[in-house]
Short mmCIF file of N, CA and C in Angstrom, two decimals:
data_model
loop_
_atom_site.label_atom_id
_atom_site.label_comp_id
_atom_site.label_asym_id
_atom_site.label_seq_id
_atom_site.Cartn_x
_atom_site.Cartn_y
_atom_site.Cartn_z
N UNK A 6 10.21 26.90 11.21
CA UNK A 6 9.29 26.44 10.18
C UNK A 6 8.00 27.27 10.28
N UNK A 7 7.47 27.64 9.15
CA UNK A 7 6.27 28.48 9.14
C UNK A 7 5.00 27.65 9.28
N UNK A 8 3.97 28.31 9.78
CA UNK A 8 2.68 27.65 9.94
C UNK A 8 1.92 27.74 8.62
N UNK A 9 1.88 26.67 7.90
CA UNK A 9 1.29 26.64 6.55
C UNK A 9 -0.22 26.85 6.59
N UNK A 10 -0.89 26.43 7.65
CA UNK A 10 -2.35 26.50 7.69
C UNK A 10 -2.88 27.92 7.84
N UNK A 11 -2.02 28.88 8.17
CA UNK A 11 -2.43 30.28 8.23
C UNK A 11 -2.12 31.01 6.93
N UNK A 12 -1.66 30.28 5.94
CA UNK A 12 -1.26 30.86 4.67
C UNK A 12 -2.49 31.03 3.76
N UNK A 13 -2.61 32.19 3.12
CA UNK A 13 -3.77 32.47 2.25
C UNK A 13 -3.85 31.51 1.07
N UNK A 14 -2.72 31.23 0.43
CA UNK A 14 -2.71 30.34 -0.73
C UNK A 14 -3.08 28.92 -0.32
N UNK A 15 -2.58 28.47 0.82
CA UNK A 15 -2.91 27.13 1.33
C UNK A 15 -4.42 27.02 1.55
N UNK A 16 -4.98 28.02 2.23
CA UNK A 16 -6.41 28.02 2.53
C UNK A 16 -7.24 28.07 1.26
N UNK A 17 -6.77 28.81 0.27
CA UNK A 17 -7.50 28.87 -1.00
C UNK A 17 -7.55 27.49 -1.65
N UNK A 18 -6.45 26.77 -1.64
CA UNK A 18 -6.41 25.42 -2.19
C UNK A 18 -7.25 24.45 -1.37
N UNK A 19 -7.19 24.58 -0.05
CA UNK A 19 -7.92 23.67 0.83
C UNK A 19 -9.42 23.86 0.71
N UNK A 20 -9.87 25.09 0.55
CA UNK A 20 -11.31 25.38 0.51
C UNK A 20 -11.92 25.26 -0.88
N UNK A 21 -11.08 25.10 -1.88
CA UNK A 21 -11.56 25.03 -3.25
C UNK A 21 -12.26 23.70 -3.51
N UNK A 22 -13.47 23.76 -4.05
CA UNK A 22 -14.19 22.52 -4.38
C UNK A 22 -13.75 21.96 -5.72
N UNK A 23 -13.31 22.82 -6.61
CA UNK A 23 -12.76 22.39 -7.89
C UNK A 23 -11.28 22.75 -7.89
N UNK A 24 -10.46 21.91 -8.46
CA UNK A 24 -9.04 22.23 -8.49
C UNK A 24 -8.82 23.44 -9.39
N UNK A 25 -8.30 24.49 -8.78
CA UNK A 25 -8.02 25.72 -9.52
C UNK A 25 -6.89 26.44 -8.82
N UNK A 26 -5.71 26.41 -9.40
CA UNK A 26 -4.54 27.06 -8.82
C UNK A 26 -4.22 28.28 -9.66
N UNK A 27 -4.55 29.48 -9.16
CA UNK A 27 -4.37 30.70 -9.94
C UNK A 27 -2.95 31.27 -9.91
N UNK A 28 -2.06 30.66 -9.16
CA UNK A 28 -0.72 31.21 -8.97
C UNK A 28 0.24 30.72 -10.05
N UNK A 29 1.33 31.45 -10.21
CA UNK A 29 2.34 31.11 -11.21
C UNK A 29 3.03 29.80 -10.82
N UNK A 30 3.21 28.92 -11.80
CA UNK A 30 3.85 27.62 -11.56
C UNK A 30 5.26 27.84 -11.02
N UNK A 31 5.57 27.12 -9.96
CA UNK A 31 6.89 27.19 -9.35
C UNK A 31 7.00 28.21 -8.22
N UNK A 32 6.00 29.06 -8.05
CA UNK A 32 6.06 30.07 -6.98
C UNK A 32 5.70 29.43 -5.64
N UNK A 33 6.07 30.10 -4.56
CA UNK A 33 5.74 29.59 -3.23
C UNK A 33 4.22 29.50 -3.04
N UNK A 34 3.50 30.48 -3.59
CA UNK A 34 2.04 30.46 -3.47
C UNK A 34 1.45 29.26 -4.20
N UNK A 35 1.99 28.95 -5.38
CA UNK A 35 1.53 27.79 -6.16
C UNK A 35 1.71 26.52 -5.34
N UNK A 36 2.89 26.36 -4.75
CA UNK A 36 3.18 25.17 -3.95
C UNK A 36 2.28 25.08 -2.72
N UNK A 37 2.02 26.21 -2.06
CA UNK A 37 1.15 26.21 -0.90
C UNK A 37 -0.28 25.85 -1.28
N UNK A 38 -0.74 26.35 -2.42
CA UNK A 38 -2.09 26.02 -2.89
C UNK A 38 -2.18 24.52 -3.19
N UNK A 39 -1.14 23.96 -3.79
CA UNK A 39 -1.08 22.52 -4.06
C UNK A 39 -1.16 21.72 -2.76
N UNK A 40 -0.42 22.18 -1.75
CA UNK A 40 -0.44 21.49 -0.45
C UNK A 40 -1.84 21.52 0.16
N UNK A 41 -2.49 22.66 0.06
CA UNK A 41 -3.85 22.78 0.59
C UNK A 41 -4.81 21.83 -0.10
N UNK A 42 -4.70 21.77 -1.43
CA UNK A 42 -5.58 20.87 -2.21
C UNK A 42 -5.30 19.40 -1.84
N UNK A 43 -4.02 19.06 -1.73
CA UNK A 43 -3.65 17.68 -1.39
C UNK A 43 -4.19 17.30 -0.01
N UNK A 44 -4.12 18.21 0.94
CA UNK A 44 -4.64 17.92 2.28
C UNK A 44 -6.15 17.74 2.25
N UNK A 45 -6.82 18.52 1.43
CA UNK A 45 -8.28 18.38 1.29
C UNK A 45 -8.62 16.96 0.83
N UNK A 46 -7.90 16.50 -0.18
CA UNK A 46 -8.15 15.16 -0.74
C UNK A 46 -7.78 14.09 0.29
N UNK A 47 -6.63 14.23 0.94
CA UNK A 47 -6.18 13.23 1.92
C UNK A 47 -7.14 13.10 3.10
N UNK A 48 -7.73 14.20 3.49
CA UNK A 48 -8.65 14.18 4.63
C UNK A 48 -10.05 13.72 4.26
N UNK A 49 -10.26 13.47 2.98
CA UNK A 49 -11.52 12.88 2.55
C UNK A 49 -12.65 13.85 2.30
N UNK A 50 -12.35 15.13 2.14
CA UNK A 50 -13.41 16.09 1.83
C UNK A 50 -13.89 15.87 0.41
N UNK A 51 -15.18 16.06 0.21
CA UNK A 51 -15.76 15.86 -1.12
C UNK A 51 -15.25 16.92 -2.09
N UNK A 52 -15.02 16.49 -3.28
CA UNK A 52 -14.65 17.38 -4.37
C UNK A 52 -15.72 17.26 -5.44
N UNK A 53 -16.00 18.35 -6.10
CA UNK A 53 -17.05 18.37 -7.11
C UNK A 53 -16.51 17.81 -8.41
N UNK A 54 -17.27 16.91 -9.02
CA UNK A 54 -16.92 16.37 -10.32
C UNK A 54 -17.73 17.12 -11.36
N UNK A 55 -17.06 17.71 -12.34
CA UNK A 55 -17.75 18.49 -13.36
C UNK A 55 -18.59 17.63 -14.29
N UNK A 56 -18.17 16.43 -14.54
CA UNK A 56 -18.87 15.56 -15.48
C UNK A 56 -20.14 15.00 -14.84
N UNK A 57 -21.28 15.15 -15.51
CA UNK A 57 -22.51 14.58 -14.95
C UNK A 57 -22.46 13.06 -15.00
N UNK A 58 -23.09 12.44 -14.03
CA UNK A 58 -23.11 10.98 -14.01
C UNK A 58 -24.03 10.46 -15.10
N UNK A 59 -23.57 9.44 -15.77
CA UNK A 59 -24.34 8.84 -16.84
C UNK A 59 -25.29 7.80 -16.24
N UNK A 60 -26.56 7.87 -16.64
CA UNK A 60 -27.55 6.92 -16.13
C UNK A 60 -27.35 5.58 -16.85
N UNK A 61 -27.23 4.55 -16.08
CA UNK A 61 -27.08 3.22 -16.65
C UNK A 61 -28.43 2.73 -17.17
N UNK A 62 -28.40 2.17 -18.34
CA UNK A 62 -29.63 1.64 -18.93
C UNK A 62 -29.81 0.18 -18.53
N UNK A 63 -31.06 -0.21 -18.40
CA UNK A 63 -31.36 -1.59 -18.06
C UNK A 63 -31.26 -2.46 -19.32
N UNK A 64 -31.22 -3.75 -19.10
CA UNK A 64 -31.17 -4.70 -20.20
C UNK A 64 -32.36 -4.51 -21.13
N UNK A 65 -33.54 -4.28 -20.54
CA UNK A 65 -34.75 -4.09 -21.35
C UNK A 65 -34.67 -2.81 -22.20
N UNK A 66 -34.11 -1.76 -21.64
CA UNK A 66 -33.97 -0.50 -22.38
C UNK A 66 -33.02 -0.66 -23.56
N UNK A 67 -31.98 -1.41 -23.37
CA UNK A 67 -30.98 -1.59 -24.41
C UNK A 67 -31.54 -2.40 -25.59
N UNK A 68 -32.28 -3.48 -25.28
CA UNK A 68 -32.70 -4.41 -26.33
C UNK A 68 -34.18 -4.30 -26.71
N UNK A 69 -34.90 -3.30 -26.23
CA UNK A 69 -36.34 -3.19 -26.53
C UNK A 69 -36.60 -2.73 -27.95
N UNK A 70 -35.71 -2.03 -28.59
CA UNK A 70 -35.95 -1.48 -29.94
C UNK A 70 -35.33 -2.33 -31.04
N UNK A 71 -35.05 -3.56 -30.78
CA UNK A 71 -34.41 -4.42 -31.81
C UNK A 71 -35.39 -5.32 -32.46
#
């Protein structure tokens, strides 16, 4: 069995903060990159969310202009 953690595609997936798999679907590199990304998530590393957080408005802000 090969050591997956020394694989370039695995490391690229593991170190990626945003999910981005540049390899062809179905290739060994694609699968290794997927494994790396999955391990990142399972181990609890932070991932960047592209969507900005929406600020919640208070009750007064919602109903002050009525």
